[in-house]
XYZ file of C-alpha atoms in Angstrom:
82
model
C 11.401 -47.192 -32.765
C 12.617 -51.401 -34.808
C 15.187 -48.935 -36.303
C 16.495 -47.627 -33.254
C 16.261 -50.341 -31.559
C 18.140 -52.644 -34.482
C 20.730 -50.197 -34.398
C 21.150 -50.345 -31.158
C 22.026 -53.667 -30.777
C 24.182 -53.604 -33.844
C 25.821 -50.945 -32.628
C 25.028 -48.441 -34.976
C 24.223 -46.606 -32.081
C 25.215 -45.990 -28.776
C 22.834 -46.814 -25.609
C 23.694 -42.913 -24.336
C 21.913 -41.329 -28.377
C 19.055 -44.152 -28.340
C 17.744 -42.815 -24.682
C 17.756 -39.502 -24.989
C 16.246 -39.930 -28.324
C 13.138 -42.067 -26.836
C 13.381 -40.700 -23.761
C 13.050 -36.956 -26.010
C 10.172 -38.023 -27.833
C 8.193 -39.623 -25.224
C 8.914 -36.040 -23.559
C 6.906 -34.012 -25.901
C 3.915 -36.843 -26.659
C 3.431 -35.565 -22.413
C 5.412 -38.889 -20.992
C 7.966 -40.300 -18.229
C 11.464 -40.727 -19.320
C 12.015 -44.590 -19.359
C 15.764 -44.539 -19.269
C 15.736 -40.535 -17.883
C 18.468 -39.263 -20.931
C 17.041 -36.128 -19.650
C 17.589 -34.865 -16.196
C 14.404 -33.070 -16.349
C 12.243 -34.256 -13.043
C 15.360 -36.013 -11.440
C 14.837 -34.713 -8.430
C 11.881 -35.599 -7.856
C 11.790 -39.727 -8.381
C 10.639 -41.895 -6.080
C 12.597 -44.878 -5.665
C 10.309 -47.018 -6.884
C 10.609 -45.306 -9.780
C 14.533 -45.097 -9.871
C 14.170 -48.920 -9.919
C 12.307 -49.045 -12.776
C 14.289 -46.358 -14.926
C 17.054 -48.419 -13.295
C 16.840 -51.516 -14.892
C 15.856 -50.041 -18.980
C 19.770 -48.661 -18.442
C 20.780 -51.959 -17.977
C 19.278 -53.229 -20.214
C 21.085 -50.894 -22.818
C 24.069 -50.834 -21.704
C 24.517 -47.962 -19.246
C 24.798 -47.047 -16.138
C 22.512 -46.807 -13.101
C 21.688 -43.438 -11.934
C 22.971 -43.355 -8.083
C 26.198 -44.135 -10.712
C 26.130 -40.995 -13.375
C 27.113 -37.503 -12.533
C 24.459 -35.257 -13.395
C 24.940 -31.495 -13.498
C 21.648 -29.286 -14.751
C 21.821 -25.517 -15.311
C 18.961 -23.672 -13.367
C 19.157 -20.080 -13.645
C 23.081 -19.216 -13.908
C 23.173 -22.060 -11.133
C 25.018 -25.654 -11.543
C 22.942 -28.010 -9.198
C 25.212 -31.520 -8.973
C 22.113 -35.038 -7.505
C 24.193 -37.631 -7.539
């Protein structure tokens, strides 16, 4: 994770890619995402969880959740979360 963080800070890794790698690793380990780069379960977040995620996102240069349009495809239907 330190190598990834260094790559992010050096500009060799985009914030969205860093967040995706970290969140994917956490999900594979059965843990919660910290950046919500993979919008699975986003509709179930509490206000407190959203605030923590937004803080994490802002720290690495990502927009807040409410500033991102997230569209998922579920059972062939596009679902939008604002």
